Coordinates of C-alpha atoms (C1' of nucleotides) in Angstrom, one line a residue:
Chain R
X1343 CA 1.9 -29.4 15.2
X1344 CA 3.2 -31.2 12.5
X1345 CA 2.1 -34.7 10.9
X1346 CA 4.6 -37.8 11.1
X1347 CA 3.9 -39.8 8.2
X1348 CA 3.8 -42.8 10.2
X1349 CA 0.9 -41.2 11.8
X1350 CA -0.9 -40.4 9.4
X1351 CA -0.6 -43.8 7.1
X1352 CA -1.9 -45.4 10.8
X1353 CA -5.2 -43.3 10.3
X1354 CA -5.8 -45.1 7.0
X1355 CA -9.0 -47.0 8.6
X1356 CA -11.5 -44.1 8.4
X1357 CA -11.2 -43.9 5.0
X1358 CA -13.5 -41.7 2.7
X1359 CA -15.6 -42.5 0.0
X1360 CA -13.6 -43.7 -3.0
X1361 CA -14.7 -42.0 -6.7
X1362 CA -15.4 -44.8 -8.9
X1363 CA -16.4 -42.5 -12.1
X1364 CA -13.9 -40.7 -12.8
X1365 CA -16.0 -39.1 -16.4
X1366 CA -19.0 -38.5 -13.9
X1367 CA -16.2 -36.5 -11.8
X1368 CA -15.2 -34.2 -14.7
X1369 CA -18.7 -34.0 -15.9
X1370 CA -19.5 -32.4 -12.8
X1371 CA -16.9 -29.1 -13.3
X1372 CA -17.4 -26.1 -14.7
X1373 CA -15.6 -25.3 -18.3
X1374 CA -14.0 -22.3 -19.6
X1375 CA -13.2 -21.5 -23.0
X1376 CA -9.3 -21.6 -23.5
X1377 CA -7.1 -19.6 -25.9
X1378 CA -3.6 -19.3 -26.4
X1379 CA -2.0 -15.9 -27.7
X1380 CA 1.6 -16.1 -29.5
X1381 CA 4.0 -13.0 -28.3
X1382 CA 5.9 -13.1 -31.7
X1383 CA 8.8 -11.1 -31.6
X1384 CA 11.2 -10.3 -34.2
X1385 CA 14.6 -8.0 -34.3
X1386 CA 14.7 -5.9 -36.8
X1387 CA 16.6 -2.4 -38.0
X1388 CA 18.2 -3.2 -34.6
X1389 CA 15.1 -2.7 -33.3
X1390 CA 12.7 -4.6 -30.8
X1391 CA 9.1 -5.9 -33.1
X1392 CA 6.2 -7.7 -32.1
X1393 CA 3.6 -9.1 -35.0
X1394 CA 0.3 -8.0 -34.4
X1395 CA -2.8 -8.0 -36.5
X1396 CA -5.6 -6.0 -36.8
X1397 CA -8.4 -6.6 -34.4
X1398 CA -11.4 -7.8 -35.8
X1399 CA -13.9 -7.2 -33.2
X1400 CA -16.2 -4.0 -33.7
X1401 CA -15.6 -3.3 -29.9
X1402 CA -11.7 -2.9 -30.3
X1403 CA -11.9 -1.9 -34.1
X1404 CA -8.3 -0.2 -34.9
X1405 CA -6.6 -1.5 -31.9
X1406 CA -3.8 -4.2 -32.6
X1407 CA -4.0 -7.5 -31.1
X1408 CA -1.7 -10.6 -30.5
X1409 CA -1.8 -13.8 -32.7
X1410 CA -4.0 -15.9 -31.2
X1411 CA -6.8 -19.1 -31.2
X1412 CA -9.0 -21.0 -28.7
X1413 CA -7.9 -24.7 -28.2
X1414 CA -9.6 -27.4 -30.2
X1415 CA -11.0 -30.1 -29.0
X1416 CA -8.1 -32.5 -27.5
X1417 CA -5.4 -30.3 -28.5
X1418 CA -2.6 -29.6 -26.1
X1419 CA -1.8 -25.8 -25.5
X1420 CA 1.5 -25.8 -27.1
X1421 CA 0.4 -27.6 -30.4
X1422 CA -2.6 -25.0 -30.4
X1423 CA 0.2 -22.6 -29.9
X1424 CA 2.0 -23.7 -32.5
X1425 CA -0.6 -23.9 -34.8
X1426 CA -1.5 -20.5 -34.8
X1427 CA 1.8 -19.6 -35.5
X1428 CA 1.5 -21.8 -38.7
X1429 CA -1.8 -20.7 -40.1
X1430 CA -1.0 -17.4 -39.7
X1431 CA 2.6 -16.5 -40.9
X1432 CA 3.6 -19.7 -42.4
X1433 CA 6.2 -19.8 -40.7
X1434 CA 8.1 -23.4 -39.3
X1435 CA 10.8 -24.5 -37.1
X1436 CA 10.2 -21.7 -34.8
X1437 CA 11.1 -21.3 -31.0
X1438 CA 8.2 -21.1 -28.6
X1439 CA 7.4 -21.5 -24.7
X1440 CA 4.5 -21.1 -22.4
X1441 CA 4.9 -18.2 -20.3
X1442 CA 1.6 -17.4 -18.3
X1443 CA -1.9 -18.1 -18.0
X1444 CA -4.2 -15.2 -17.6
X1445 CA -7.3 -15.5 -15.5
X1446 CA -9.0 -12.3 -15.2
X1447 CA -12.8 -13.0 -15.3
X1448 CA -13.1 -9.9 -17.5
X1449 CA -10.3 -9.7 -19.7
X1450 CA -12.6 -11.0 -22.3
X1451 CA -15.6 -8.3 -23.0
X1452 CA -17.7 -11.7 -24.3
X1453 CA -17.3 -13.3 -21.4
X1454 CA -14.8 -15.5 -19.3
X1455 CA -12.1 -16.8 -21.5
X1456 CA -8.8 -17.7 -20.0
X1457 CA -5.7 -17.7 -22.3
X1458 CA -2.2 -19.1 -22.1
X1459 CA 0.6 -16.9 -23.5
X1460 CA 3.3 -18.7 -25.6
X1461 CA 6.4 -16.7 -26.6
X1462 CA 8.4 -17.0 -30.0
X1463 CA 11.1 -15.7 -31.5
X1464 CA 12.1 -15.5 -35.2
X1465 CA 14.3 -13.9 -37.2
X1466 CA 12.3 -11.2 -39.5
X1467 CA 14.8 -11.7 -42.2
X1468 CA 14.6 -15.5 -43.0
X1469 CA 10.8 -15.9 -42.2
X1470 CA 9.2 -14.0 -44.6
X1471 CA 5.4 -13.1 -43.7
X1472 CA 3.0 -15.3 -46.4
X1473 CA -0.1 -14.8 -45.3
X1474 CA -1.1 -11.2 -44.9
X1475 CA -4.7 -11.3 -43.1
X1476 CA -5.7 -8.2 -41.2
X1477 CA -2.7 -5.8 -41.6
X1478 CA -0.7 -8.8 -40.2
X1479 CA 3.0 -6.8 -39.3
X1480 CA 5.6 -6.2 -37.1
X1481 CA 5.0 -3.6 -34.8
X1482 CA 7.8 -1.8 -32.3
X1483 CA 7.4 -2.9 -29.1
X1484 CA 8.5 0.4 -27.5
X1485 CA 6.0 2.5 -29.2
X1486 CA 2.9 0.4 -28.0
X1487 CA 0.5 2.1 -25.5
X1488 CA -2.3 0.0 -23.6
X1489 CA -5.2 1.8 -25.0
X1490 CA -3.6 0.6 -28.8
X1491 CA -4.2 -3.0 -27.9
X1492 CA -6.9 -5.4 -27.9
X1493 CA -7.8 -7.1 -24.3
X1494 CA -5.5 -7.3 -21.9
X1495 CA -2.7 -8.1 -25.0
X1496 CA -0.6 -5.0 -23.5
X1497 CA -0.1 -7.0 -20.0
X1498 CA 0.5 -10.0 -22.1
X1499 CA 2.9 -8.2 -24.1
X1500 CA 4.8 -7.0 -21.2
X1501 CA 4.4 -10.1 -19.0
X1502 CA 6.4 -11.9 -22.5
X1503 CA 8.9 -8.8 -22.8
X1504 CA 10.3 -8.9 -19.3
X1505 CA 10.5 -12.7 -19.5
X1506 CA 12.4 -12.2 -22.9
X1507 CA 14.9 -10.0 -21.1
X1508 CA 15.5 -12.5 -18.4
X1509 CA 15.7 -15.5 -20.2
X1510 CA 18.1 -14.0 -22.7
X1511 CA 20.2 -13.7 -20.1
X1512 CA 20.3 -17.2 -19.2
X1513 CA 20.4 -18.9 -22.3
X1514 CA 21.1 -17.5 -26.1
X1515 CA 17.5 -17.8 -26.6
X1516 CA 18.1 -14.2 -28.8
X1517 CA 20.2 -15.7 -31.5
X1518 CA 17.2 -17.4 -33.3
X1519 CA 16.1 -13.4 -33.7
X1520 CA 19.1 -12.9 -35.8
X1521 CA 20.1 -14.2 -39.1
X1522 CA 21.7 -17.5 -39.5
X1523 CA 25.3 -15.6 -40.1
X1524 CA 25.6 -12.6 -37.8
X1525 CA 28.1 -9.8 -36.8
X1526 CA 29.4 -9.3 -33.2
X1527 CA 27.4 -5.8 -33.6
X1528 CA 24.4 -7.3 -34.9
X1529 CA 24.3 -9.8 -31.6
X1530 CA 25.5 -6.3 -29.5
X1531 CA 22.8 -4.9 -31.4
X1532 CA 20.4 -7.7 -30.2
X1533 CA 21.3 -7.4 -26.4
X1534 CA 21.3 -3.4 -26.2
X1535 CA 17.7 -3.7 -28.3
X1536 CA 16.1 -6.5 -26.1
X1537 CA 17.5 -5.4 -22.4
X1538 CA 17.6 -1.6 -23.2
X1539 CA 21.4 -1.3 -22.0
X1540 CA 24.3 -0.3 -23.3
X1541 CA 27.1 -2.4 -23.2
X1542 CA 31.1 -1.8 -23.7
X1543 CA 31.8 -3.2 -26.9
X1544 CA 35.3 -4.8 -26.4
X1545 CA 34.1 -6.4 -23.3
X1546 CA 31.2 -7.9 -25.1
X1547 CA 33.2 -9.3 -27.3
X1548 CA 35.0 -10.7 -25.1
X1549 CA 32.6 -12.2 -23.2
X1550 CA 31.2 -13.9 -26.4
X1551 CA 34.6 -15.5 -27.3
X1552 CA 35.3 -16.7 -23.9
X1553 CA 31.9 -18.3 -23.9
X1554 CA 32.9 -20.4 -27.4
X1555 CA 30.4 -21.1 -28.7
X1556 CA 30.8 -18.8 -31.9
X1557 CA 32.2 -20.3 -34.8
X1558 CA 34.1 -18.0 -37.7
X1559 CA 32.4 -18.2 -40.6
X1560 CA 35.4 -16.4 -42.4
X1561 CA 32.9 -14.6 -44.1
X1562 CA 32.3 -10.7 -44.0
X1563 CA 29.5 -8.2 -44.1
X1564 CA 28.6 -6.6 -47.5
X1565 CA 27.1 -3.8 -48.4
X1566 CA 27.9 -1.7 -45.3
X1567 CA 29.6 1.5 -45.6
X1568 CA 32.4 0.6 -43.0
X1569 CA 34.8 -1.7 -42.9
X1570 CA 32.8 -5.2 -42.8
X1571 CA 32.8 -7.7 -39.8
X1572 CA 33.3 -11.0 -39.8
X1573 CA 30.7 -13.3 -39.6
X1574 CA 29.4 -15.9 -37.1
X1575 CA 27.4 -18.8 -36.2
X1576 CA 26.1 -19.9 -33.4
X1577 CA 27.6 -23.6 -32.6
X1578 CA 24.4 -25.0 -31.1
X1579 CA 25.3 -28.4 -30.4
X1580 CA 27.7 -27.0 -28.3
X1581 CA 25.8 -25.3 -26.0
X1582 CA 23.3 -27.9 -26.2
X1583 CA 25.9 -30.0 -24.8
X1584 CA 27.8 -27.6 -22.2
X1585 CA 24.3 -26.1 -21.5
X1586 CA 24.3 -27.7 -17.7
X1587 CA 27.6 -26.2 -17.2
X1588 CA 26.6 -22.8 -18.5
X1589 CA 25.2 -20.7 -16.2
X1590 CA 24.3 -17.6 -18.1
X1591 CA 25.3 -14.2 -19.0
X1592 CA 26.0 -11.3 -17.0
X1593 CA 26.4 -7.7 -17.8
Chain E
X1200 CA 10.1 -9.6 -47.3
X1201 CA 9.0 -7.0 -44.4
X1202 CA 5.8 -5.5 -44.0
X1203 CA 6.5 -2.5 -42.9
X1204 CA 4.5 0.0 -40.4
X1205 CA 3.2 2.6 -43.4
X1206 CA 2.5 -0.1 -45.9
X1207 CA 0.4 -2.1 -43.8
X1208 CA -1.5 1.0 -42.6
X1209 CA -2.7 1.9 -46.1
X1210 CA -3.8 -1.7 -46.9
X1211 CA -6.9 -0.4 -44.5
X1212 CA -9.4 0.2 -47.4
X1213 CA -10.1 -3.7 -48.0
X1214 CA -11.3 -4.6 -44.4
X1215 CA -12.5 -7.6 -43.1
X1216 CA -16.4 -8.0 -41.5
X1217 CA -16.1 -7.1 -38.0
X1218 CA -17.2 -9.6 -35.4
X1219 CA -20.1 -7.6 -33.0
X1220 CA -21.2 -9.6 -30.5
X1221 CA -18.3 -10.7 -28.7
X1222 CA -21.3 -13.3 -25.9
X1223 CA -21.5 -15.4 -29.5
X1224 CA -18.3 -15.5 -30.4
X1225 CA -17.4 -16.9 -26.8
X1226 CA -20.4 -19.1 -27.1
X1227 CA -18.7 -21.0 -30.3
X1228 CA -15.6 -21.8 -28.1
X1229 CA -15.1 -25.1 -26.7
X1230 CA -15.7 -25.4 -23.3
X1231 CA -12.4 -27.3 -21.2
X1232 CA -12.4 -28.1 -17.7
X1233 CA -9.8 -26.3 -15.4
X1234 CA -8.2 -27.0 -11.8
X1235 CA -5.6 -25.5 -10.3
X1236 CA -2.9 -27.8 -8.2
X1237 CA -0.6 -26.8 -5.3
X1238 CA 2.5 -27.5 -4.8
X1239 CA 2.7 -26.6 -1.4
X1240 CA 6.9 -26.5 -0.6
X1241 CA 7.8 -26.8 3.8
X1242 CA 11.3 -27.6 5.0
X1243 CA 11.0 -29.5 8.1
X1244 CA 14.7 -31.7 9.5
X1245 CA 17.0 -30.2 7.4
X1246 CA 14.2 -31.8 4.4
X1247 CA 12.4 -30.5 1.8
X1248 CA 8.9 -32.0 1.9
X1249 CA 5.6 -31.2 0.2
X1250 CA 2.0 -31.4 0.8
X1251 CA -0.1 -34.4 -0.6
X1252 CA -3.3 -36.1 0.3
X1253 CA -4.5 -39.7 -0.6
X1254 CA -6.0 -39.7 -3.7
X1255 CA -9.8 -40.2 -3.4
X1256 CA -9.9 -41.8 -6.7
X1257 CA -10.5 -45.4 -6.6
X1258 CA -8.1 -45.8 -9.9
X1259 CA -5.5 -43.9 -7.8
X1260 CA -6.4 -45.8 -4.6
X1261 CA -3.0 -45.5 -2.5
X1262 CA -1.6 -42.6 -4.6
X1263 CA -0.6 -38.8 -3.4
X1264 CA -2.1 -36.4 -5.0
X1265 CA -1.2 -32.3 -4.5
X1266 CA -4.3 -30.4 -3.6
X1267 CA -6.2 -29.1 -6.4
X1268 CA -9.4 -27.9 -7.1
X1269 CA -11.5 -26.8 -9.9
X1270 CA -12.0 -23.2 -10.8
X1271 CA -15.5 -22.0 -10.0
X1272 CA -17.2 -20.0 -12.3
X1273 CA -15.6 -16.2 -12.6
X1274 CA -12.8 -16.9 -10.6
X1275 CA -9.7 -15.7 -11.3
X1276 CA -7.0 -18.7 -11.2
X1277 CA -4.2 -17.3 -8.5
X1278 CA -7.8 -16.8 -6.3
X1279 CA -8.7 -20.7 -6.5
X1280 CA -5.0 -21.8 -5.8
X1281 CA -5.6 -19.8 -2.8
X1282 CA -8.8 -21.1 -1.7
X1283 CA -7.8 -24.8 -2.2
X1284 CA -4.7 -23.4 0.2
X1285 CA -6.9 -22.2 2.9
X1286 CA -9.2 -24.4 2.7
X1287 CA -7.5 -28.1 3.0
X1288 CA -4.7 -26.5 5.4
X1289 CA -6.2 -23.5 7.1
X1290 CA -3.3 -21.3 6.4
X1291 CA -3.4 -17.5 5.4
X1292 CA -0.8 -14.9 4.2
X1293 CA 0.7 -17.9 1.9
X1294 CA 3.1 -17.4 -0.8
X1295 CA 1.9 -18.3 -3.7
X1296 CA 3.0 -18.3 -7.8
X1297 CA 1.6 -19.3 -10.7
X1298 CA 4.4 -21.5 -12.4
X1299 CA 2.8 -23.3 -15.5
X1300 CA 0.1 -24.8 -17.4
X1301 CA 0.0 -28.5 -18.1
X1302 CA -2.8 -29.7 -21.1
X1303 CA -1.8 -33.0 -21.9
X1304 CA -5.1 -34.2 -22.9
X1305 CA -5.0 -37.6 -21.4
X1306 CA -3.6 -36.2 -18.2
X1307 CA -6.6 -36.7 -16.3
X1308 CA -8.1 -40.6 -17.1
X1309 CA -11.8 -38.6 -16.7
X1310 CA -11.4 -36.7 -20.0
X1311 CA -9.5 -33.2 -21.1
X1312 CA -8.8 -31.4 -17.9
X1313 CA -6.0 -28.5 -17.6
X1314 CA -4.5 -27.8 -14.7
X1315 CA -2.7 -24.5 -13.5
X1316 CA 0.3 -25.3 -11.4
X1317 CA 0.6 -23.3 -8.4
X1318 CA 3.6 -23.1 -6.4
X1319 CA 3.7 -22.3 -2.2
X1320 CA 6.1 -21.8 0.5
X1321 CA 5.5 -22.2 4.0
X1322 CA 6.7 -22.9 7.6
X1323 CA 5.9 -26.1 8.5
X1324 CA 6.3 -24.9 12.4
X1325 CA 4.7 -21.7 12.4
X1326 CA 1.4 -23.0 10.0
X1327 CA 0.1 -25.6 12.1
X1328 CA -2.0 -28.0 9.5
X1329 CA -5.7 -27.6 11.0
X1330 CA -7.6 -29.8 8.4
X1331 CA -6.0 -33.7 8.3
X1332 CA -8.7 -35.0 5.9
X1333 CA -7.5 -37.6 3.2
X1334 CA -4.3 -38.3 5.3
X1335 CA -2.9 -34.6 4.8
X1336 CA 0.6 -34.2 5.7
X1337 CA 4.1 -33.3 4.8
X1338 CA 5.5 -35.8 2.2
X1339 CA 9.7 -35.8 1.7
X1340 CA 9.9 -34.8 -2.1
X1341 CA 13.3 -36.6 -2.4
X1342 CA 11.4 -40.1 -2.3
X1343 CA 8.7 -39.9 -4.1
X1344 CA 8.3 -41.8 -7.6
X1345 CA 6.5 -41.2 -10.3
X1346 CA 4.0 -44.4 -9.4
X1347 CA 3.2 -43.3 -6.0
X1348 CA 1.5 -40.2 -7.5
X1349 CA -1.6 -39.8 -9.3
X1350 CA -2.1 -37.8 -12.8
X1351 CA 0.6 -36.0 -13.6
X1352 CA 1.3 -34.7 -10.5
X1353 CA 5.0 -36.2 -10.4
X1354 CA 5.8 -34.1 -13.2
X1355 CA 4.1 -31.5 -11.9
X1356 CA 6.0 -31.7 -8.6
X1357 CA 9.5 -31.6 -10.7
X1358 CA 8.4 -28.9 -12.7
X1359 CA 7.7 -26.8 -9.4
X1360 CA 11.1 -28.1 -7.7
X1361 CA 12.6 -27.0 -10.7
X1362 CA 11.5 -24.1 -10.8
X1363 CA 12.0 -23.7 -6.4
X1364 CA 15.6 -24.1 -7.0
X1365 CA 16.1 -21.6 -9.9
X1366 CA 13.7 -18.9 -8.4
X1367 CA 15.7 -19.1 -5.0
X1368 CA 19.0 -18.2 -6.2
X1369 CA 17.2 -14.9 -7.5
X1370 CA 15.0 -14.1 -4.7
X1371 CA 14.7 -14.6 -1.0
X1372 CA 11.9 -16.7 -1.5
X1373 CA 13.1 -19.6 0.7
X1374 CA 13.2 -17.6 4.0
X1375 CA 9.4 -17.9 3.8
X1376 CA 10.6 -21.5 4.8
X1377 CA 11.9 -20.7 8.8
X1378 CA 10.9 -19.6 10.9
X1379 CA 10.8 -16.0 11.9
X1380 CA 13.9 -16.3 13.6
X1381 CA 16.2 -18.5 12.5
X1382 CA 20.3 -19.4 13.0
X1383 CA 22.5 -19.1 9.9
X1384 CA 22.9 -22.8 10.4
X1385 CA 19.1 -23.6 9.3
X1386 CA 19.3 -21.3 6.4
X1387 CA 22.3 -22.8 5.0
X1388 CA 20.6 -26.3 5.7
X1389 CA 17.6 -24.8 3.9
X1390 CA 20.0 -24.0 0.8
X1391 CA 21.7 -26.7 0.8
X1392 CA 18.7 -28.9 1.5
X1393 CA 16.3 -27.1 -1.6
X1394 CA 19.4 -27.3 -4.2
X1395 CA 21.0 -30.2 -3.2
X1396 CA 24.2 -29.2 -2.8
X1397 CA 27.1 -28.4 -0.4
X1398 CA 27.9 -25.0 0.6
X1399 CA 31.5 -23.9 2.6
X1400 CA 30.0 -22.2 5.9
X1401 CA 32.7 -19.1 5.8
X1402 CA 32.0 -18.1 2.3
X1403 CA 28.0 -18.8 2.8
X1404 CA 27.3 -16.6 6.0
X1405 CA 30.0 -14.0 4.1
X1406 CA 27.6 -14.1 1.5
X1407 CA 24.5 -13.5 3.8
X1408 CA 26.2 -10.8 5.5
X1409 CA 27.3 -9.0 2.3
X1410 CA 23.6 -9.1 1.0
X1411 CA 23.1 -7.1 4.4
X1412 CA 18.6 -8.4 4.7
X1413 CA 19.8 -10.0 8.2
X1414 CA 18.7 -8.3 11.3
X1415 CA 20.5 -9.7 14.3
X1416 CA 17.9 -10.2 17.0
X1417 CA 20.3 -10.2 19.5
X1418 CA 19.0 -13.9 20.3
X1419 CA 20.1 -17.2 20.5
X1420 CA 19.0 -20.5 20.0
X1421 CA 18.1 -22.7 22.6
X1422 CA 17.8 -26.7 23.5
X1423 CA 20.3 -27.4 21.4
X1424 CA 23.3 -29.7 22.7
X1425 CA 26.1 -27.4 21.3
X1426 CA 27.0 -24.0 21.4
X1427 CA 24.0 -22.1 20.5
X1428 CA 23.6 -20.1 17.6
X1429 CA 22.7 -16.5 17.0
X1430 CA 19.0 -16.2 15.5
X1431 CA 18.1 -13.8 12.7
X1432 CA 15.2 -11.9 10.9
X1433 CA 14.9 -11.3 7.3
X1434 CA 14.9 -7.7 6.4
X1435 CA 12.0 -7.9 4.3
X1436 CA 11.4 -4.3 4.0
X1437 CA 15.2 -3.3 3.1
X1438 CA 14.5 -6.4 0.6
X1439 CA 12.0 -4.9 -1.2
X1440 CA 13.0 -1.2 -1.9
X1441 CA 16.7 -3.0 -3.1
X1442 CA 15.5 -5.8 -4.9
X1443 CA 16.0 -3.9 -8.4
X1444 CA 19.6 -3.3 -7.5
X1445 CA 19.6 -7.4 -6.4
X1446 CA 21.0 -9.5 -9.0
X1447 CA 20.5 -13.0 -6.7
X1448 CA 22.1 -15.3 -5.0
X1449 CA 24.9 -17.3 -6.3
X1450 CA 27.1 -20.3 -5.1
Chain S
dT1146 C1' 40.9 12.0 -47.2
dC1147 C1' 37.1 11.4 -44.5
dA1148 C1' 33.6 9.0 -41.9
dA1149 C1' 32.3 5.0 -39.6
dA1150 C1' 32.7 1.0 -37.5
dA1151 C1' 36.0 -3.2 -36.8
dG1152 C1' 39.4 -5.1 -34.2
dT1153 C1' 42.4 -5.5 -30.2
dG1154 C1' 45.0 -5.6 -24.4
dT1155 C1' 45.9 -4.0 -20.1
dT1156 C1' 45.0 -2.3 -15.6
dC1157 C1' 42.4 -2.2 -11.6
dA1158 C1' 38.7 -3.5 -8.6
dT1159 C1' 35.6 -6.8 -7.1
dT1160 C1' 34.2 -11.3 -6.1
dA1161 C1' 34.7 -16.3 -5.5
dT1162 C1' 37.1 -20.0 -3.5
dA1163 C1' 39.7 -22.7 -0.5
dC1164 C1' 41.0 -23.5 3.9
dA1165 C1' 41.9 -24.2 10.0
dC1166 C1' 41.7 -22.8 14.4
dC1167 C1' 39.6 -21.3 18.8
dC1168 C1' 35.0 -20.7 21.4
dA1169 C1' 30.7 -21.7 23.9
dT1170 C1' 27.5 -24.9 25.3
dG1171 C1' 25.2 -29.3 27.1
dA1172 C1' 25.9 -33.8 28.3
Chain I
dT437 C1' 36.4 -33.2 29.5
dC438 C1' 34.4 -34.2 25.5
dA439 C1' 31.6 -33.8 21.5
dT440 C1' 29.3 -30.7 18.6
dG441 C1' 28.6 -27.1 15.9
dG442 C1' 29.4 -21.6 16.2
dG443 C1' 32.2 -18.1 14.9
dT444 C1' 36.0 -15.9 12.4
dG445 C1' 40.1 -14.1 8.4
dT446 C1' 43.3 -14.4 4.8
dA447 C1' 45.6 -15.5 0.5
dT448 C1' 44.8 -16.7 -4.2
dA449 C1' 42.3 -17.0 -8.4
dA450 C1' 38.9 -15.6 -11.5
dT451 C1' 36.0 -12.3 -13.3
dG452 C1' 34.1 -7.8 -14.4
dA453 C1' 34.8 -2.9 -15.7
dA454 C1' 36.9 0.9 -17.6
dC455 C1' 39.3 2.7 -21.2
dA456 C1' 42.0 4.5 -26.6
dC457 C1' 44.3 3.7 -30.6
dT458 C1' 45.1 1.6 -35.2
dT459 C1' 42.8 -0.7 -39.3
dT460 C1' 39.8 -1.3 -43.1
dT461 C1' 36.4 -0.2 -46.1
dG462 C1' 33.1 2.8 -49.0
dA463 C1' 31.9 7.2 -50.3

DNA sequence: TCAAAAGTGTTCATTATACACCCATGA
DNA sequence: TCATGGGTGTATAATGAACACTTTTGA
């Protein structure tokens, strides 16, 4: 029913045919073309953004479609990943992690073309767009429809959103979306945006402190009609340090 | 700074030349070779063990290697992880997730190959292995090294483990492990055995219980040389329709 | 002085943790 | 009768959830 390992190192002597060449090996399989697409998303008038650009295939002309490139030759995905996210916002330093591969043999109306979805996360504020290519902008994420996007980008999209709302919870992935000095509202702001929640303010706070890994900037707000909040960082070396012990948040 | 929505939309008049046949732009892509790998996850003695076979490749000669395939032409990637499934173990109605994408270029010694990571669960009791070609059989994933295995597939392996462990403190997934019935003894060995940990019996079967996805089967065990322990089924169904509600498991 | 959001504590309910004894079975 | 693990409850600590008023600022 079930193999011993003794058993079956004993039945080494009918061994198969051993491949020798291992280029002649690879030779011998298919290949696909390989993309990668960049789920970009930004936080912004306390609101959830994606960038998007333009598509410029006739076949989806007005429809909006994810930053994205095939794989050069020798190039691992996440540099390929990363590169796109270079050449087309100018943007450095940024967060960014594989999610999923997509497969579907017709996703791509030219043909089979699997793609690798990377997510990223920047702060709108800070990384100001340079290159503006083909209506290159943020877009809302709640207001996009399938039939507004390109291929199978609105599966993509939402494949990267729900995987933003989990991993938020797990680590404070969502700060790199705000400003280098932020509020206590504007990280509220950030979780009710990105999980579609409301949460009770005091108890948010609260949670945050206990957590420590804020530091006081002693600094305030400006320019808000209200009385200003003080103003944060987020001590990263901190949690990069207690990060084992830290097992998330929970609302 | 920010492009916003309107501004962007204007900027329409200056547009770029579309691309029309979508077959030639494909075409220009370079072509990459892709496999999928297995990482097929039993729990046999209180151990966690995966599948492996003897490498067939005369540079690996003596190394495990996960079972992989390439992907045929026009098949989707979660359909090849499945064949390679069935068809080196025999085994149907497997779980089975996509986990992640590795690219290193110089992964495979026969030139650029990607390989999609699959991850499986199953009962080493109930899936009987029918096909023992290349020494096939289940491997204790606590000893292996990094030198026993060929590629990439030690990191591949931790990568999946990794993942095992996280993904079973949010989701039943483990259960797929027993057997149909099973005592509360074997699925706290499972947990502990998976996570590598020590769990207080009390507070674990309270936990079980309070989840309320056991049916007792009004069974026992039997052959064993102690009291004998009531055998349970997981509720799958009651799992299903509550599993928005379900926030995990935690110890 | 008004509007708007900042800042702050306590109570209650739930959940996690730690811990020890008797029971049923096979050998 | 003994060895082995099955089965059970309680007390304490920690955490989460609900909730309202005063303060500061700009308009």
């Amino acid at each position: 029913m079930l193999v011993d390992e003794s058993a079956a190192t004993t039945k080494q002597s009918k061994e198969p045919a051993m491949i020798k060449d291992v280029f002649k090996l690879v030779e011998g399989y298919p290949r696909v073309p390989i993309t990668v697409d960049c789920v970009i998303f930004g936080f912004d008038q306390n609101v959830l953004k994606v960038l998007l650009i333009r598509s410029d295939i006739e076949m989806f002309r007005g429809k909006w479609s994810l930053l994205g490139d095939f794989a050069h030759d020798d190039e691992e995905l996440d540099g390929a990943a990363y590169r796109v996210l270079q050449s087309r916002t100018g943007m450095e330093d940024v967060y960014l992690e594989q999610v999923k591969t997509f497969s579907n043999p017709k996703r791509h109306p030219g043909g089979r073309v699997l793609t690798v979805a990377y997510c990223s996360l920047l702060n709108t504020e800070h990384h100001a767009l340079k290159i503006l290519d083909n209506e290159l902008h943020w877009h809302a994420v709640k207001n996009l429809q399938k039939e507004d996007m390109a291929f199978d980008h609105k599966e993509i999209l939402d494949t990267c959103h729900a995987w933003l709302q989990k991993r938020m919870m797990e680590h404070p992935l969502g700060l790199t979306l705000l400003p280098e000095k932020f509020s206590l509202r504007e990280l509220q702001n950030l979780y009710e945006g990105v999980l579609d929640v409301k949460l009770d303010r005091r108890n948010f706070r609260k949670k945050f402190f206990s957590m420590d890994f804020l530091i006081d900037t002693g600094e305030y707000e400006d320019d808000v009609p209200h009385r200003p909040g003080r103003l944060y960082r987020f001590d990263y070396k901190k949690y990069e340090h207690n990060k084992r012990k830290w097992t998330g948040i929970e609302f």
